mmCIF file of C-alpha atoms in Angstrom:
data_model
loop_
_atom_site.group_PDB
_atom_site.id
_atom_site.type_symbol
_atom_site.label_atom_id
_atom_site.label_comp_id
_atom_site.label_asym_id
_atom_site.label_seq_id
_atom_site.Cartn_x
_atom_site.Cartn_y
_atom_site.Cartn_z
ATOM 1 C CA MET A 1 110.103 74.773 25.613
ATOM 2 C CA LYS A 2 108.727 71.228 25.406
ATOM 3 C CA ARG A 3 106.850 71.691 28.650
ATOM 4 C CA VAL A 4 105.329 74.961 27.425
ATOM 5 C CA LEU A 5 103.929 73.238 24.333
ATOM 6 C CA LEU A 6 102.520 70.444 26.381
ATOM 7 C CA LEU A 7 100.888 72.862 28.835
ATOM 8 C CA LEU A 8 99.325 74.877 26.023
ATOM 9 C CA ALA A 9 97.947 71.598 24.745
ATOM 10 C CA LEU A 10 96.153 71.030 28.017
ATOM 11 C CA ILE A 11 94.396 74.372 27.826
ATOM 12 C CA SER A 12 92.536 73.268 24.730
ATOM 13 C CA PRO A 13 90.688 69.963 24.903
ATOM 14 C CA ALA A 14 91.279 69.374 21.189
ATOM 15 C CA LEU A 15 94.998 69.680 21.680
ATOM 16 C CA ALA A 16 94.894 67.284 24.569
ATOM 17 C CA TRP A 17 93.158 64.766 22.349
ATOM 18 C CA GLY A 18 95.944 65.280 19.818
ATOM 19 C CA ALA A 19 98.562 64.511 22.437
ATOM 20 C CA ALA A 20 96.938 61.142 23.044
ATOM 21 C CA GLY A 21 97.109 60.313 19.376
ATOM 22 C CA ILE A 22 94.381 60.925 16.775
ATOM 23 C CA PRO A 23 94.065 59.127 13.469
ATOM 24 C CA ALA A 24 93.623 61.906 10.919
ATOM 25 C CA PHE A 25 92.161 59.703 8.201
ATOM 26 C CA SER A 26 90.275 56.454 8.286
ATOM 27 C CA SER A 27 89.472 54.212 5.363
ATOM 28 C CA ALA A 28 86.726 51.727 4.742
ATOM 29 C CA PRO A 29 86.205 49.316 1.846
ATOM 30 C CA GLY A 30 83.590 50.431 -0.685
ATOM 31 C CA PRO A 31 81.627 48.740 -3.437
ATOM 32 C CA GLY A 32 83.560 47.390 -6.430
ATOM 33 C CA GLY A 33 86.829 47.159 -4.575
ATOM 34 C CA SER A 34 86.981 50.959 -3.907
ATOM 35 C CA THR A 35 88.126 52.606 -0.708
ATOM 36 C CA ASN A 36 86.323 55.421 1.091
ATOM 37 C CA TYR A 37 88.341 57.879 3.174
ATOM 38 C CA THR A 38 86.930 59.968 6.015
ATOM 39 C CA PHE A 39 88.537 62.801 7.936
ATOM 40 C CA SER A 40 88.470 62.440 11.738
ATOM 41 C CA ILE A 41 86.365 65.050 13.515
ATOM 42 C CA GLU A 42 88.849 65.049 16.378
ATOM 43 C CA ALA A 43 91.686 65.920 13.999
ATOM 44 C CA LEU A 44 89.537 68.721 12.559
ATOM 45 C CA LEU A 45 88.971 70.114 16.051
ATOM 46 C CA LEU A 46 92.699 69.881 16.740
ATOM 47 C CA LEU A 47 93.555 71.939 13.677
ATOM 48 C CA THR A 48 90.860 74.475 14.602
ATOM 49 C CA ALA A 49 92.175 74.771 18.162
ATOM 50 C CA LEU A 50 95.628 75.650 16.905
ATOM 51 C CA SER A 51 94.331 79.045 15.780
ATOM 52 C CA PHE A 52 93.362 79.896 19.371
ATOM 53 C CA LEU A 53 96.828 79.387 20.810
ATOM 54 C CA PRO A 54 98.075 82.937 20.018
ATOM 55 C CA ALA A 55 95.000 84.413 21.715
ATOM 56 C CA LEU A 56 95.531 82.206 24.769
ATOM 57 C CA LEU A 57 99.168 83.288 24.986
ATOM 58 C CA LEU A 58 98.239 86.957 24.669
ATOM 59 C CA MET A 59 95.249 87.070 26.949
ATOM 60 C CA MET A 60 96.141 84.709 29.813
ATOM 61 C CA THR A 61 99.841 85.498 30.462
ATOM 62 C CA SER A 62 101.993 88.534 31.144
ATOM 63 C CA PHE A 63 102.765 88.980 27.466
ATOM 64 C CA THR A 64 100.359 91.926 27.029
ATOM 65 C CA ARG A 65 101.926 94.007 29.773
ATOM 66 C CA ILE A 66 105.478 93.394 28.610
ATOM 67 C CA VAL A 67 104.937 94.106 24.903
ATOM 68 C CA ILE A 68 103.057 97.328 25.600
ATOM 69 C CA VAL A 69 105.713 98.657 27.975
ATOM 70 C CA LEU A 70 108.493 97.861 25.515
ATOM 71 C CA SER A 71 106.580 99.559 22.703
ATOM 72 C CA LEU A 72 105.993 102.683 24.821
ATOM 73 C CA LEU A 73 109.717 102.729 25.679
ATOM 74 C CA ARG A 74 110.618 102.800 21.971
ATOM 75 C CA GLN A 75 108.152 105.662 21.406
ATOM 76 C CA ALA A 76 109.529 107.568 24.427
ATOM 77 C CA MET A 77 113.088 107.272 23.137
ATOM 78 C CA GLY A 78 111.998 108.336 19.652
ATOM 79 C CA THR A 79 113.964 105.610 17.897
ATOM 80 C CA MET A 80 110.834 104.668 15.909
ATOM 81 C CA THR A 81 112.023 101.336 14.521
ATOM 82 C CA ALA A 82 114.829 100.381 16.917
ATOM 83 C CA PRO A 83 114.498 97.840 18.381
ATOM 84 C CA PRO A 84 112.371 96.412 15.563
ATOM 85 C CA ASN A 85 109.015 94.782 16.149
ATOM 86 C CA GLN A 86 110.477 91.292 15.780
ATOM 87 C CA VAL A 87 112.922 91.989 18.617
ATOM 88 C CA ILE A 88 110.257 93.460 20.890
ATOM 89 C CA ILE A 89 107.859 90.535 20.306
ATOM 90 C CA GLY A 90 110.622 87.969 20.714
ATOM 91 C CA LEU A 91 111.901 89.508 23.938
ATOM 92 C CA SER A 92 108.334 89.799 25.271
ATOM 93 C CA LEU A 93 107.685 86.149 24.397
ATOM 94 C CA PHE A 94 110.744 84.766 26.178
ATOM 95 C CA LEU A 95 110.200 87.071 29.172
ATOM 96 C CA THR A 96 106.682 85.676 29.320
ATOM 97 C CA PHE A 97 107.998 82.106 29.403
ATOM 98 C CA PHE A 98 110.470 83.138 32.078
ATOM 99 C CA ILE A 99 107.832 84.807 34.260
ATOM 100 C CA MET A 100 105.229 82.114 33.738
ATOM 101 C CA ALA A 101 107.625 79.213 34.312
ATOM 102 C CA PRO A 102 106.398 78.497 37.878
ATOM 103 C CA VAL A 103 102.779 78.476 36.681
ATOM 104 C CA PHE A 104 103.624 76.231 33.730
ATOM 105 C CA ASP A 105 105.582 73.866 35.969
ATOM 106 C CA LYS A 106 102.668 73.588 38.382
ATOM 107 C CA ILE A 107 100.258 72.830 35.541
ATOM 108 C CA TYR A 108 102.667 70.279 34.157
ATOM 109 C CA GLU A 109 102.970 68.485 37.476
ATOM 110 C CA THR A 110 99.363 68.585 38.569
ATOM 111 C CA ALA A 111 97.564 68.151 35.274
ATOM 112 C CA TRP A 112 99.736 66.886 32.415
ATOM 113 C CA VAL A 113 101.679 64.204 34.257
ATOM 114 C CA PRO A 114 98.614 62.478 35.787
ATOM 115 C CA TYR A 115 96.777 62.727 32.464
ATOM 116 C CA SER A 116 99.678 61.300 30.465
ATOM 117 C CA GLU A 117 99.790 58.381 32.968
ATOM 118 C CA ASN A 118 96.027 57.811 32.570
ATOM 119 C CA LYS A 119 95.370 58.558 36.264
ATOM 120 C CA ILE A 120 92.808 61.293 35.436
ATOM 121 C CA ASN A 121 90.511 61.942 32.509
ATOM 122 C CA LEU A 122 90.564 64.849 30.125
ATOM 123 C CA VAL A 123 87.976 66.955 31.973
ATOM 124 C CA GLU A 124 89.777 66.623 35.279
ATOM 125 C CA ALA A 125 93.087 67.510 33.598
ATOM 126 C CA GLY A 126 91.505 70.644 32.121
ATOM 127 C CA ASN A 127 90.141 71.672 35.497
ATOM 128 C CA ARG A 128 93.546 71.172 37.127
ATOM 129 C CA ALA A 129 95.286 73.107 34.385
ATOM 130 C CA ALA A 130 92.909 76.062 34.756
ATOM 131 C CA GLY A 131 93.582 76.345 38.539
ATOM 132 C CA PRO A 132 97.109 77.743 38.431
ATOM 133 C CA LEU A 133 96.225 80.101 35.556
ATOM 134 C CA LYS A 134 93.223 81.362 37.515
ATOM 135 C CA SER A 135 95.379 81.947 40.593
ATOM 136 C CA PHE A 136 97.930 83.854 38.532
ATOM 137 C CA MET A 137 95.357 86.042 36.775
ATOM 138 C CA LEU A 138 93.458 86.796 39.972
ATOM 139 C CA LYS A 139 96.647 88.230 41.573
ATOM 140 C CA GLN A 140 97.016 90.691 38.696
ATOM 141 C CA THR A 141 93.348 91.600 38.285
ATOM 142 C CA ARG A 142 91.886 94.662 40.012
ATOM 143 C CA GLN A 143 88.708 94.118 42.042
ATOM 144 C CA GLU A 144 86.950 96.916 40.166
ATOM 145 C CA ASP A 145 87.553 95.235 36.780
ATOM 146 C CA LEU A 146 86.495 91.838 38.102
ATOM 147 C CA ALA A 147 83.315 93.321 39.616
ATOM 148 C CA LEU A 148 82.524 95.023 36.319
ATOM 149 C CA PHE A 149 82.513 91.806 34.294
ATOM 150 C CA ILE A 150 80.754 89.849 37.046
ATOM 151 C CA GLY A 151 77.986 92.423 36.880
ATOM 152 C CA LEU A 152 77.866 92.499 33.063
ATOM 153 C CA SER A 153 77.661 88.711 32.849
ATOM 154 C CA LYS A 154 75.029 88.538 35.639
ATOM 155 C CA THR A 155 77.073 85.808 37.311
ATOM 156 C CA PRO A 156 75.515 84.527 40.570
ATOM 157 C CA PRO A 157 77.332 85.520 43.796
ATOM 158 C CA LEU A 158 80.634 83.728 44.240
ATOM 159 C CA ASN A 159 81.849 82.270 47.542
ATOM 160 C CA THR A 160 85.513 82.658 46.690
ATOM 161 C CA PRO A 161 87.464 84.417 43.918
ATOM 162 C CA GLU A 162 88.723 81.036 42.687
ATOM 163 C CA GLU A 163 85.156 80.209 41.589
ATOM 164 C CA THR A 164 85.236 82.989 39.000
ATOM 165 C CA PRO A 165 84.635 81.500 35.522
ATOM 166 C CA LEU A 166 87.269 82.058 32.885
ATOM 167 C CA LYS A 167 84.797 83.862 30.619
ATOM 168 C CA VAL A 168 84.610 86.581 33.318
ATOM 169 C CA LEU A 169 88.206 86.432 34.591
ATOM 170 C CA VAL A 170 90.051 86.654 31.255
ATOM 171 C CA PRO A 171 88.564 90.042 30.084
ATOM 172 C CA ALA A 172 88.888 91.509 33.567
ATOM 173 C CA TYR A 173 92.519 90.366 33.649
ATOM 174 C CA VAL A 174 93.220 91.902 30.208
ATOM 175 C CA ILE A 175 91.891 95.361 31.025
ATOM 176 C CA SER A 176 93.790 95.309 34.326
ATOM 177 C CA GLU A 177 96.967 94.477 32.417
ATOM 178 C CA LEU A 178 96.305 97.279 29.981
ATOM 179 C CA LYS A 179 95.932 99.829 32.806
ATOM 180 C CA THR A 180 99.054 98.605 34.570
ATOM 181 C CA ALA A 181 101.061 98.667 31.298
ATOM 182 C CA PHE A 182 100.078 102.253 30.570
ATOM 183 C CA GLN A 183 100.875 103.326 34.130
ATOM 184 C CA ILE A 184 104.370 101.858 33.791
ATOM 185 C CA GLY A 185 104.665 103.432 30.325
ATOM 186 C CA PHE A 186 103.819 106.850 31.773
ATOM 187 C CA ILE A 187 106.635 106.529 34.277
ATOM 188 C CA VAL A 188 109.026 105.458 31.530
ATOM 189 C CA PHE A 189 108.101 108.475 29.470
ATOM 190 C CA ILE A 190 108.933 111.083 32.139
ATOM 191 C CA PRO A 191 112.775 111.223 31.937
ATOM 192 C CA PHE A 192 112.735 111.243 28.133
ATOM 193 C CA LEU A 193 110.075 113.948 28.094
ATOM 194 C CA ILE A 194 112.241 116.097 30.362
ATOM 195 C CA ILE A 195 115.167 115.768 27.934
ATOM 196 C CA ASP A 196 112.905 116.808 25.042
ATOM 197 C CA MET A 197 111.699 119.867 26.977
ATOM 198 C CA VAL A 198 115.227 120.926 27.949
ATOM 199 C CA VAL A 199 116.540 120.546 24.425
ATOM 200 C CA ALA A 200 113.576 122.426 22.959
ATOM 201 C CA SER A 201 114.015 125.260 25.494
ATOM 202 C CA VAL A 202 117.771 125.571 24.707
ATOM 203 C CA LEU A 203 117.161 125.659 20.968
ATOM 204 C CA MET A 204 114.478 128.341 21.348
ATOM 205 C CA SER A 205 116.709 130.470 23.579
ATOM 206 C CA MET A 206 119.449 130.228 20.895
ATOM 207 C CA GLY A 207 116.993 131.256 18.212
ATOM 208 C CA MET A 208 117.375 127.918 16.371
ATOM 209 C CA MET A 209 113.639 127.306 15.814
ATOM 210 C CA MET A 210 114.198 125.691 12.396
ATOM 211 C CA LEU A 211 116.252 122.849 13.925
ATOM 212 C CA SER A 212 114.182 119.842 15.050
ATOM 213 C CA PRO A 213 114.495 119.265 18.811
ATOM 214 C CA VAL A 214 113.922 115.528 18.256
ATOM 215 C CA LEU A 215 117.052 115.323 16.124
ATOM 216 C CA ILE A 216 119.177 116.884 18.932
ATOM 217 C CA SER A 217 117.540 115.105 21.872
ATOM 218 C CA LEU A 218 117.715 111.569 20.417
ATOM 219 C CA PRO A 219 121.468 111.018 21.090
ATOM 220 C CA PHE A 220 121.063 112.374 24.621
ATOM 221 C CA LYS A 221 118.152 110.041 25.325
ATOM 222 C CA ILE A 222 120.062 107.053 24.010
ATOM 223 C CA MET A 223 123.100 108.037 26.076
ATOM 224 C CA LEU A 224 120.947 108.461 29.207
ATOM 225 C CA PHE A 225 119.327 105.060 28.700
ATOM 226 C CA VAL A 226 122.636 103.283 28.121
ATOM 227 C CA MET A 227 124.520 104.991 30.996
ATOM 228 C CA ALA A 228 121.706 104.258 33.423
ATOM 229 C CA ASP A 229 121.709 100.553 32.314
ATOM 230 C CA GLY A 230 118.140 101.079 31.225
ATOM 231 C CA TRP A 231 117.426 97.576 29.987
ATOM 232 C CA ASN A 232 118.463 96.044 33.276
ATOM 233 C CA LEU A 233 116.423 98.542 35.304
ATOM 234 C CA LEU A 234 113.327 98.280 33.106
ATOM 235 C CA ILE A 235 113.209 94.482 32.870
ATOM 236 C CA SER A 236 113.931 93.933 36.576
ATOM 237 C CA SER A 237 111.256 96.457 37.557
ATOM 238 C CA LEU A 238 108.787 95.007 35.067
ATOM 239 C CA VAL A 239 109.251 91.468 36.303
ATOM 240 C CA GLN A 240 108.904 92.595 39.919
ATOM 241 C CA THR A 241 105.501 94.168 39.210
ATOM 242 C CA ILE A 242 104.065 90.752 38.353
ATOM 243 C CA GLN A 243 102.862 88.824 41.320
ATOM 244 C CA LEU A 244 103.312 85.038 41.291
#
């Protein structure tokens, strides 16, 4: 967890400055024996950058895909609030750290360690930190989505995909993740939808139209998911869809 926090600090220049140590307040003697206090602009930038960390975590990692698939699974099962949102977000967060661990380790070794040893400056550390993230996002991004944002931004022709600027790559990566997540969610929905259809057909054939099919199908869907070891199958399949 300590490495993750350090790596997130590298993504934002303000946070990197904070890691090196920033005096938040400075004082200067004033007239009549008074003291004037000033707030450091670097510390202000550091506090401002903290608000961007959730967006960076959501938009530049596999968190979006995981949380959408888990939410669609809950809807498909019809359990509504089980598992609760806190569990889904927490599981998605730790799965994201698990999946992104090789990327974070590479950033830590190539960018943070040299910067902390004063072997490279802040700009070079930021460029090195962006490299592994770019490589990860490019593997998940569809060419059509990347071409769309390159055209919209009127970016000059690129020699290699690695030259794609983050302002173009991040939105292309996000919409690619959204499409992939909904495709996986559609597949997850199918077995539960079949159970709903079978239960509804049986109830109609028995003339029990006043009884809610959802109420009857819910135990069968839970039983199917548990007997098939659904969490194991879903998480393993979800992790395998992400290319590292």
